[in-house]
Short mmCIF file of C-alpha atoms in Angstrom, two decimals:
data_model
loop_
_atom_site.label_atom_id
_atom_site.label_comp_id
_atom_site.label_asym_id
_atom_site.label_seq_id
_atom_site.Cartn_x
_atom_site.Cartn_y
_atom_site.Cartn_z
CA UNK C 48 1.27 -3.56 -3.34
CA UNK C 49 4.67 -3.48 -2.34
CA UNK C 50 8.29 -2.59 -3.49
CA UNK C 51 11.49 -4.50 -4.24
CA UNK C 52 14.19 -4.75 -1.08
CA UNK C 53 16.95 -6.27 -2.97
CA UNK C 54 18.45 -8.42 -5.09
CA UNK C 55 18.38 -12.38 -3.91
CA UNK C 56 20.91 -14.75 -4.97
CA UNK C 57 22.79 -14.41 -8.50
CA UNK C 58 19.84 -15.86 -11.07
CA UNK C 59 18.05 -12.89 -10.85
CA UNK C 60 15.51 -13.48 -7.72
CA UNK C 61 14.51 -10.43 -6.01
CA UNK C 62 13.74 -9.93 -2.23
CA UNK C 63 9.83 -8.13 -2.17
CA UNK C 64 8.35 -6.41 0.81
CA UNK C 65 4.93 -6.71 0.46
CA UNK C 66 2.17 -3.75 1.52
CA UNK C 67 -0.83 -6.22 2.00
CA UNK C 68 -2.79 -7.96 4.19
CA UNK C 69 -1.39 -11.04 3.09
CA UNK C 70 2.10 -11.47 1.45
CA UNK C 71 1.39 -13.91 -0.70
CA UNK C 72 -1.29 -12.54 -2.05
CA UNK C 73 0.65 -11.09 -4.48
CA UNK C 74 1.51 -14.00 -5.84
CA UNK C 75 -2.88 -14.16 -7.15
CA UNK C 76 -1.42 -11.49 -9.95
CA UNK C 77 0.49 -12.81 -13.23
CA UNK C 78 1.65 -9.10 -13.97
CA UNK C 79 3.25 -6.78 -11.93
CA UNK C 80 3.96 -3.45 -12.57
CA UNK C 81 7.33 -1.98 -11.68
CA UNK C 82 7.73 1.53 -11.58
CA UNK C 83 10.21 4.66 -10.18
CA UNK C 84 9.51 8.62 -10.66
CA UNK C 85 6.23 7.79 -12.96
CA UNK C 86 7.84 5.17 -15.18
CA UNK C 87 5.81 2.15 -14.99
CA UNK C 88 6.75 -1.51 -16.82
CA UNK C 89 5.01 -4.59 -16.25
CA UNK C 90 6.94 -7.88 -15.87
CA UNK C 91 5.70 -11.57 -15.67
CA UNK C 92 5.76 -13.24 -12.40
CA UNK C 93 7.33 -16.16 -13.74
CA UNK C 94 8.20 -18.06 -9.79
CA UNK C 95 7.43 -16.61 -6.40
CA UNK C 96 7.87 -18.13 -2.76
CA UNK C 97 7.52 -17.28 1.00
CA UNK C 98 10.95 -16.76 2.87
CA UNK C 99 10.95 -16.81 7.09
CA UNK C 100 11.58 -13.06 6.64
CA UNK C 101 10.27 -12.23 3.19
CA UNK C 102 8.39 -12.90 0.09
CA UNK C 103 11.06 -13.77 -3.47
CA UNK C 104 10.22 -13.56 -6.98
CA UNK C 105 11.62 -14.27 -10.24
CA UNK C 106 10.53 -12.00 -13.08
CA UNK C 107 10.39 -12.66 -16.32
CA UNK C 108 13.63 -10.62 -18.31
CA UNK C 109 15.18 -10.43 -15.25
CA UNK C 110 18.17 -12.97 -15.55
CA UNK C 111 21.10 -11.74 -13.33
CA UNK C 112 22.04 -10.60 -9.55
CA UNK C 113 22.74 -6.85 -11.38
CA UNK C 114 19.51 -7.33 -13.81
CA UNK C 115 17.44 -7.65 -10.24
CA UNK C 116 19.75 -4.98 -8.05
CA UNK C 117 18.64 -2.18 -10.54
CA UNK C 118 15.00 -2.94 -9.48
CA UNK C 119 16.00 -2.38 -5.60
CA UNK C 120 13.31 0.71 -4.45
CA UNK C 121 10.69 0.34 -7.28
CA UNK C 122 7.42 0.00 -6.49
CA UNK C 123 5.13 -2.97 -7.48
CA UNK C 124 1.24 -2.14 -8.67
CA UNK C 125 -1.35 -4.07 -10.22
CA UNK C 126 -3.76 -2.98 -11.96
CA UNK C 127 -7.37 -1.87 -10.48
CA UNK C 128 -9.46 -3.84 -12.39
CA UNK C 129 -7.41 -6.94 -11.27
CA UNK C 130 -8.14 -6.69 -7.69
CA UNK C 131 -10.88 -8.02 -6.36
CA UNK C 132 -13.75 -5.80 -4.85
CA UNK C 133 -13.40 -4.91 -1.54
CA UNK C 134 -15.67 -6.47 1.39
CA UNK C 135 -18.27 -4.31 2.78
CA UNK C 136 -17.01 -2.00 5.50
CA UNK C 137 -13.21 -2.79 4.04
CA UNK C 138 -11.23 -0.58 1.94
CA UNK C 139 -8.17 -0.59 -0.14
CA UNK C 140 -5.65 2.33 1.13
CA UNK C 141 -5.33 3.79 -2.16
CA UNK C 142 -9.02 4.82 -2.23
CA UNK C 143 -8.39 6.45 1.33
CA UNK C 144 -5.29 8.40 -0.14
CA UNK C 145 -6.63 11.95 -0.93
CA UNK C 146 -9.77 11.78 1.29
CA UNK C 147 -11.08 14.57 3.22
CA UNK C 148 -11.23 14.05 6.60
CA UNK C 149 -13.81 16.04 8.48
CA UNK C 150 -14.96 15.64 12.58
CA UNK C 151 -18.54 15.49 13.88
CA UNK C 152 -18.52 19.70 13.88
CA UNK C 153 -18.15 20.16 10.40
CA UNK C 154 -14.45 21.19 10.79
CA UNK C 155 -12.06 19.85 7.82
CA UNK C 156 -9.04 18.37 9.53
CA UNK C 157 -7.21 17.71 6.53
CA UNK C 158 -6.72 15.04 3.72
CA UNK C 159 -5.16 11.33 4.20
CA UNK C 160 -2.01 11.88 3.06
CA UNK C 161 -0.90 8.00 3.66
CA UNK C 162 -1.77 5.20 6.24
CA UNK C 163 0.52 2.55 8.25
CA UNK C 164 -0.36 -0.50 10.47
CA UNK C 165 0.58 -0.65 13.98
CA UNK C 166 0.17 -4.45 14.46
CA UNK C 167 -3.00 -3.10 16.42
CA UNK C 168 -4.42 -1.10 13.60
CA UNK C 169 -4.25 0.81 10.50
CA UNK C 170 -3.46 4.76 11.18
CA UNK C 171 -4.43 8.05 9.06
CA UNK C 172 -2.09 10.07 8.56
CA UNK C 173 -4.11 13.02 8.33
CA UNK C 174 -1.94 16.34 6.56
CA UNK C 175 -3.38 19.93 6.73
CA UNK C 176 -0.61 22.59 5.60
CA UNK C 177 2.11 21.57 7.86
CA UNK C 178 -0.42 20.14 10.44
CA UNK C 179 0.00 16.08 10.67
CA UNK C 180 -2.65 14.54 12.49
CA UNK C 181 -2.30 10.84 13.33
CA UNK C 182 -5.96 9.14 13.75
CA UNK C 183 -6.72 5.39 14.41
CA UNK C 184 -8.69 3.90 11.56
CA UNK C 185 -11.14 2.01 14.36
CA UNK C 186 -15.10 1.99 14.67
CA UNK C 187 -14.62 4.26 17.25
CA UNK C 188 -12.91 7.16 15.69
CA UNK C 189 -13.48 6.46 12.04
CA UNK C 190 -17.79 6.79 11.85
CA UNK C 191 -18.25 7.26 7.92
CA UNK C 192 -16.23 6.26 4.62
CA UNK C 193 -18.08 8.11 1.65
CA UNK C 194 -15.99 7.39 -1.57
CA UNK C 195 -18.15 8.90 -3.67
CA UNK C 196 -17.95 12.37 -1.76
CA UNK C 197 -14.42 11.91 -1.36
CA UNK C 198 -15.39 12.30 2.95
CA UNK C 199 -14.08 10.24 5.61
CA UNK C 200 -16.34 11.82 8.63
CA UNK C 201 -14.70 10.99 12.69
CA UNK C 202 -14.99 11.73 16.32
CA UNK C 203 -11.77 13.77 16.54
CA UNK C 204 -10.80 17.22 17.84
CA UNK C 205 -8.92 20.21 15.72
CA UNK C 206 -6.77 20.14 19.04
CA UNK C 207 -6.23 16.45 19.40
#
């Protein structure tokens, strides 16, 4: 969902950049979960607000400017079951994470290994062995999701 950028201010307020559609949307979830190298712990959101430049919360327990610097670089996660289903035709990246990604001839071009947005769309990063393929997620190149199989299927060459 995001990650903590910094501490903000000295009552314990921490700067969040936020990895969804809408940044305030994470302010629809009571509980976040904080976590660094597989150590997870949830927190309350107890007060959250929109900045010009980014999204600040106050956490529950977290009281102090050095309380909220030692939670610079975690990452914030919700869980699942509290997010709501995605739309038809939409998916959430996690479920793309893993994928295998295979072109109109059959031919595996790897799994997603992450995606970012461009501003004009969302990318694939696409990683076979040392191989990184960078594919558009756009009607054009992206023809199937199939969760279930675990198959992304798209127009795009082995030597693209």
């Amino acid at each position: 969902m995001g990650y903590i950028a910094a501490a903000f201010g000295v009552q314990g307020w921490v700067k969040v950049v936020a990895d969804t559609e809408y940044a305030d949307s994470l302010f629809d979830y009571s509980t976040w979960w904080l976590g660094r190298d597989g150590q997870w712990q949830a927190f309350e959101l107890e007060e959250a607000g929109l900045q010009p430049k980014n999204v600040i919360a106050k956490l529950s327990g977290i009281n102090d400017r050095d309380a909220a610097f030692a939670l610079k670089g975690m990452t914030i996660a919700v869980p699942r079951s509290a997010m709501p289903a995605a739309e038809e035709g939409e998916y959430y990246w996690a479920d793309l994470i893993g994928l295998e990604v295979v072109n109109l001839a059959g031919e595996s071009l790897g799994r997603v290994d992450k995606l970012f947005e461009t501003g004009a769309n969302d990318v694939l990063v696409v990683r076979d062995g040392s191989i990184e393929r960078l594919l558009p997620f756009v009607a054009t190149v992206v023809l199937d999701v199939d969760l279930a199989a675990g198959k992304i299927k798209v127009d795009w060459g082995l030597d693209y």
